[in-house]
mmCIF file of C-alpha atoms in Angstrom:
data_model
loop_
_atom_site.group_PDB
_atom_site.id
_atom_site.type_symbol
_atom_site.label_atom_id
_atom_site.label_comp_id
_atom_site.label_asym_id
_atom_site.label_seq_id
_atom_site.Cartn_x
_atom_site.Cartn_y
_atom_site.Cartn_z
ATOM 1 C CA MET M 913 0.000 0.000 0.000
ATOM 2 C CA PRO M 914 2.831 2.547 0.654
ATOM 3 C CA ASN M 915 4.008 2.226 -2.970
ATOM 4 C CA MET M 916 0.598 3.217 -4.377
ATOM 5 C CA VAL M 917 0.379 6.634 -6.014
ATOM 6 C CA ASP M 918 -2.450 9.034 -5.181
ATOM 7 C CA GLY M 919 -3.906 8.556 -8.653
ATOM 8 C CA LYS M 920 -4.194 4.808 -8.129
ATOM 9 C CA VAL M 921 -5.830 5.335 -4.737
ATOM 10 C CA ASN M 922 -8.368 7.728 -6.253
ATOM 11 C CA LYS M 923 -9.044 5.256 -9.076
ATOM 12 C CA LEU M 924 -9.641 2.427 -6.587
ATOM 13 C CA LEU M 925 -11.942 4.626 -4.528
ATOM 14 C CA CYS M 926 -13.950 5.584 -7.622
ATOM 15 C CA GLN M 927 -14.337 1.913 -8.552
ATOM 16 C CA ALA M 928 -15.514 1.117 -5.033
ATOM 17 C CA GLU M 929 -17.992 3.994 -5.208
ATOM 18 C CA GLU M 930 -19.384 2.680 -8.505
ATOM 19 C CA ARG M 931 -19.840 -0.758 -6.978
ATOM 20 C CA LEU M 932 -21.662 0.805 -4.034
ATOM 21 C CA GLU M 933 -23.952 2.740 -6.421
ATOM 22 C CA ILE M 934 -24.772 -0.484 -8.258
ATOM 23 C CA SER M 935 -25.612 -2.270 -5.025
ATOM 24 C CA PHE M 936 -27.516 0.818 -3.879
ATOM 25 C CA SER M 937 -29.623 0.867 -7.063
ATOM 26 C CA ALA M 938 -30.324 -2.859 -6.671
ATOM 27 C CA SER M 939 -31.554 -2.321 -3.125
ATOM 28 C CA LYS M 940 -33.610 0.654 -4.346
ATOM 29 C CA HIS M 941 -36.209 -1.613 -5.893
ATOM 30 C CA ALA M 942 -36.685 -3.477 -2.647
ATOM 31 C CA GLN M 943 -37.492 -0.362 -0.607
ATOM 32 C CA SER M 944 -40.683 1.643 -0.639
ATOM 33 C CA SER M 945 -41.014 4.320 -3.332
ATOM 34 C CA SER M 946 -41.064 7.343 -0.985
ATOM 35 C CA ALA M 947 -37.884 6.297 0.808
ATOM 36 C CA VAL M 948 -36.171 5.584 -2.505
ATOM 37 C CA LYS M 949 -37.011 9.015 -3.903
ATOM 38 C CA THR M 950 -35.571 10.877 -0.911
ATOM 39 C CA LEU M 951 -32.420 8.758 -0.795
ATOM 40 C CA GLY M 952 -31.958 8.926 -4.582
ATOM 41 C CA ASN M 953 -32.271 12.725 -4.639
ATOM 42 C CA VAL M 954 -29.767 13.161 -1.841
ATOM 43 C CA HIS M 955 -27.324 10.717 -3.448
ATOM 44 C CA ALA M 956 -27.672 12.274 -6.908
ATOM 45 C CA GLY M 957 -27.069 15.806 -5.565
ATOM 46 C CA ARG M 958 -23.614 14.939 -4.183
ATOM 47 C CA SER M 959 -20.408 15.557 -6.045
ATOM 48 C CA LYS M 960 -17.617 12.988 -6.257
ATOM 49 C CA GLU M 961 -15.442 14.994 -3.846
ATOM 50 C CA GLU M 962 -18.126 14.851 -1.165
ATOM 51 C CA ASN M 963 -18.432 11.078 -1.615
ATOM 52 C CA LEU M 964 -14.684 10.623 -1.198
ATOM 53 C CA SER M 965 -14.381 12.658 1.991
ATOM 54 C CA ILE M 966 -13.073 10.984 5.129
ATOM 55 C CA ARG M 967 -15.431 10.658 8.052
ATOM 56 C CA GLN M 968 -14.069 11.792 11.446
ATOM 57 C CA PRO M 969 -14.737 9.415 14.367
ATOM 58 C CA GLN M 970 -16.813 10.681 17.252
ATOM 59 C CA THR M 971 -15.018 10.681 20.597
ATOM 60 C CA GLN M 972 -17.527 12.506 22.770
ATOM 61 C CA SER M 973 -18.473 9.517 24.890
ATOM 62 C CA PHE M 974 -14.865 8.666 25.801
ATOM 63 C CA THR M 975 -13.933 12.210 26.798
ATOM 64 C CA ALA M 976 -17.088 12.539 28.861
ATOM 65 C CA LYS M 977 -16.192 9.388 30.791
ATOM 66 C CA ARG M 978 -12.640 10.595 31.436
ATOM 67 C CA ASN M 979 -13.772 13.889 32.924
ATOM 68 C CA LYS M 980 -15.929 12.256 35.577
ATOM 69 C CA ASN M 981 -14.980 12.464 39.234
ATOM 70 C CA THR M 982 -16.596 9.106 39.984
ATOM 71 C CA ALA M 983 -16.511 5.660 38.399
ATOM 72 C CA GLY M 984 -20.257 5.789 37.772
ATOM 73 C CA SER M 985 -23.372 4.376 39.354
ATOM 74 C CA GLU M 986 -22.518 0.851 38.221
ATOM 75 C CA TRP M 987 -19.393 1.067 40.426
ATOM 76 C CA PHE M 988 -21.249 2.654 43.375
ATOM 77 C CA ASP M 989 -19.901 6.142 42.507
ATOM 78 C CA LEU M 990 -16.365 5.253 43.576
ATOM 79 C CA PRO M 991 -14.388 8.537 43.742
ATOM 80 C CA LYS M 992 -11.157 9.341 41.903
ATOM 81 C CA THR M 993 -8.002 8.393 43.774
ATOM 82 C CA ALA M 994 -6.458 11.221 45.791
ATOM 83 C CA LEU M 995 -2.696 10.766 45.360
ATOM 84 C CA THR M 996 -1.450 11.879 48.779
ATOM 85 C CA PRO M 997 2.011 10.848 50.029
ATOM 86 C CA GLU M 998 0.357 8.588 52.623
ATOM 87 C CA PHE M 999 -1.682 6.827 49.935
ATOM 88 C CA LYS M 1000 1.396 6.333 47.745
ATOM 89 C CA ARG M 1001 3.262 4.771 50.685
ATOM 90 C CA GLU M 1002 0.331 2.475 51.505
ATOM 91 C CA TRP M 1003 0.018 1.405 47.831
ATOM 92 C CA GLN M 1004 3.734 0.657 47.637
ATOM 93 C CA LEU M 1005 3.494 -1.362 50.853
ATOM 94 C CA LEU M 1006 0.556 -3.378 49.483
ATOM 95 C CA ARG M 1007 2.451 -4.074 46.260
ATOM 96 C CA MET M 1008 5.540 -5.234 48.160
ATOM 97 C CA ARG M 1009 3.781 -7.289 50.848
ATOM 98 C CA SER M 1010 5.363 -10.487 49.551
ATOM 99 C CA VAL M 1011 8.757 -9.077 50.592
ATOM 100 C CA LEU M 1012 7.579 -8.476 54.151
ATOM 101 C CA ASP M 1013 6.104 -11.931 54.552
ATOM 102 C CA PRO M 1014 7.563 -14.304 51.919
ATOM 103 C CA LYS M 1015 5.858 -17.395 53.362
ATOM 104 C CA HIS M 1016 2.380 -16.110 52.526
ATOM 105 C CA GLN M 1017 1.699 -16.071 48.786
ATOM 106 C CA LYS M 1018 -0.464 -13.138 47.731
ATOM 107 C CA LYS M 1019 -1.719 -12.090 44.325
ATOM 108 C CA ALA M 1020 0.518 -9.423 42.796
ATOM 109 C CA LEU M 1021 -1.025 -5.989 42.367
ATOM 110 C CA ARG M 1022 -0.531 -3.869 39.276
ATOM 111 C CA ALA M 1023 2.201 -1.257 39.340
ATOM 112 C CA ALA M 1024 -0.005 1.710 38.442
ATOM 113 C CA VAL M 1025 -2.245 3.299 41.044
ATOM 114 C CA PRO M 1026 -5.924 2.638 40.250
ATOM 115 C CA GLU M 1027 -7.789 5.574 38.720
ATOM 116 C CA TYR M 1028 -10.747 5.169 41.069
ATOM 117 C CA SER M 1029 -10.262 3.922 44.627
ATOM 118 C CA GLN M 1030 -11.147 4.699 48.199
ATOM 119 C CA VAL M 1031 -9.304 4.139 51.459
ATOM 120 C CA GLY M 1032 -11.207 3.216 54.581
ATOM 121 C CA GLU M 1033 -11.029 1.438 57.890
ATOM 122 C CA VAL M 1034 -12.440 -2.009 58.508
ATOM 123 C CA ILE M 1035 -14.527 -2.016 61.651
ATOM 124 C CA ALA M 1036 -15.067 -5.358 63.376
ATOM 125 C CA GLY M 1037 -18.717 -6.251 63.752
ATOM 126 C CA PRO M 1038 -20.372 -7.757 66.810
ATOM 127 C CA THR M 1039 -20.676 -11.136 65.091
ATOM 128 C CA ASP M 1040 -16.919 -11.481 64.435
ATOM 129 C CA PHE M 1041 -14.893 -13.793 66.630
ATOM 130 C CA PHE M 1042 -12.759 -12.087 69.271
ATOM 131 C CA SER M 1043 -9.700 -14.016 68.097
ATOM 132 C CA ALA M 1044 -10.068 -12.518 64.601
ATOM 133 C CA ARG M 1045 -10.015 -8.925 65.876
ATOM 134 C CA LEU M 1046 -6.970 -6.786 66.500
ATOM 135 C CA THR M 1047 -6.335 -5.784 70.066
ATOM 136 C CA LYS M 1048 -6.211 -2.075 70.893
ATOM 137 C CA ARG M 1049 -2.469 -2.348 71.470
ATOM 138 C CA ASP M 1050 -1.920 -3.777 67.958
ATOM 139 C CA ARG M 1051 -4.027 -1.138 66.174
ATOM 140 C CA LYS M 1052 -1.993 1.554 64.453
ATOM 141 C CA ALA M 1053 -2.877 4.702 62.525
ATOM 142 C CA THR M 1054 -1.577 3.468 59.160
ATOM 143 C CA LEU M 1055 -1.032 0.197 57.364
ATOM 144 C CA SER M 1056 2.739 0.695 57.386
ATOM 145 C CA GLY M 1057 2.625 1.190 61.169
ATOM 146 C CA GLU M 1058 0.773 -2.104 61.547
ATOM 147 C CA MET M 1059 3.259 -3.947 59.329
ATOM 148 C CA ILE M 1060 6.248 -2.610 61.233
ATOM 149 C CA GLY M 1061 4.613 -3.441 64.562
ATOM 150 C CA ALA M 1062 3.856 -6.995 63.426
ATOM 151 C CA VAL M 1063 7.500 -7.791 62.627
ATOM 152 C CA ASP M 1064 9.113 -9.954 65.298
ATOM 153 C CA GLY M 1065 12.472 -8.355 66.195
ATOM 154 C CA GLN M 1066 13.939 -11.457 67.866
ATOM 155 C CA LYS M 1067 13.195 -13.606 64.836
ATOM 156 C CA LEU M 1068 15.004 -11.126 62.575
ATOM 157 C CA ARG M 1069 18.049 -10.999 64.909
ATOM 158 C CA THR M 1070 18.424 -14.793 65.005
ATOM 159 C CA LYS M 1071 18.023 -15.031 61.232
ATOM 160 C CA TYR M 1072 20.644 -12.320 60.708
ATOM 161 C CA ALA M 1073 23.073 -14.009 63.119
ATOM 162 C CA GLY M 1074 22.636 -17.323 61.272
ATOM 163 C CA ILE M 1075 23.377 -15.705 57.942
ATOM 164 C CA GLN M 1076 26.492 -14.027 59.335
ATOM 165 C CA ARG M 1077 27.695 -17.342 60.806
ATOM 166 C CA THR M 1078 27.446 -19.087 57.411
ATOM 167 C CA LYS M 1079 29.171 -16.175 55.667
ATOM 168 C CA ALA M 1080 32.069 -16.168 58.156
ATOM 169 C CA SER M 1081 32.638 -19.918 58.012
ATOM 170 C CA GLY M 1082 35.893 -20.896 56.312
ATOM 171 C CA LYS M 1083 37.622 -17.586 57.019
ATOM 172 C CA LYS M 1084 40.694 -17.132 59.223
ATOM 173 C CA ALA M 1085 38.789 -15.660 62.201
ATOM 174 C CA PHE M 1086 36.283 -18.527 62.105
ATOM 175 C CA TYR M 1087 39.105 -21.103 62.128
ATOM 176 C CA GLN M 1088 40.954 -19.382 65.013
ATOM 177 C CA ARG M 1089 37.759 -19.266 67.112
ATOM 178 C CA LEU M 1090 37.194 -22.977 66.414
ATOM 179 C CA VAL M 1091 40.772 -23.846 67.479
ATOM 180 C CA SER M 1092 40.462 -21.763 70.667
ATOM 181 C CA LYS M 1093 37.220 -23.617 71.585
ATOM 182 C CA ARG M 1094 39.021 -26.951 71.132
ATOM 183 C CA ARG M 1095 41.921 -25.890 73.405
ATOM 184 C CA ARG M 1096 39.547 -24.845 76.201
ATOM 185 C CA LYS M 1097 38.184 -28.371 76.356
#
């Protein structure tokens, strides 16, 4: 198609128009006489340039949807996301929750912040079990505060010490400590 000259394109368009006129005249006999007269007069009054014009697509509906402040009544009028620094931190924490707790597999969230979202607080109902609720001491103001408070410090220290022990094994200091332990016995 890029090698075609404008003259060839115009010729092909004229041939297509002629084929459409033939099919239009064939369908003319099938329609009622009054409808055929009005359509025939309109079609006959056009020039070839008007028939070859390019139709512009209508984009009103898409722009109207983009300018809304809510997701619509089908989505319970969910408001647009307010991108505050707190919300960005919470979203990043939710996306990276597999790093904080690698033993629990969670579905990965998309990287982009959702266009429409709302942040709220889950309030425990009277029918919930007491063991499923957070105690007042464990409740924090933000999600990041809760995550940091839930981390067991002793567990992290023992894990870190174990990693350091395996890294130091085989080095000169490790060997000297081992020899000194043997001599004490």
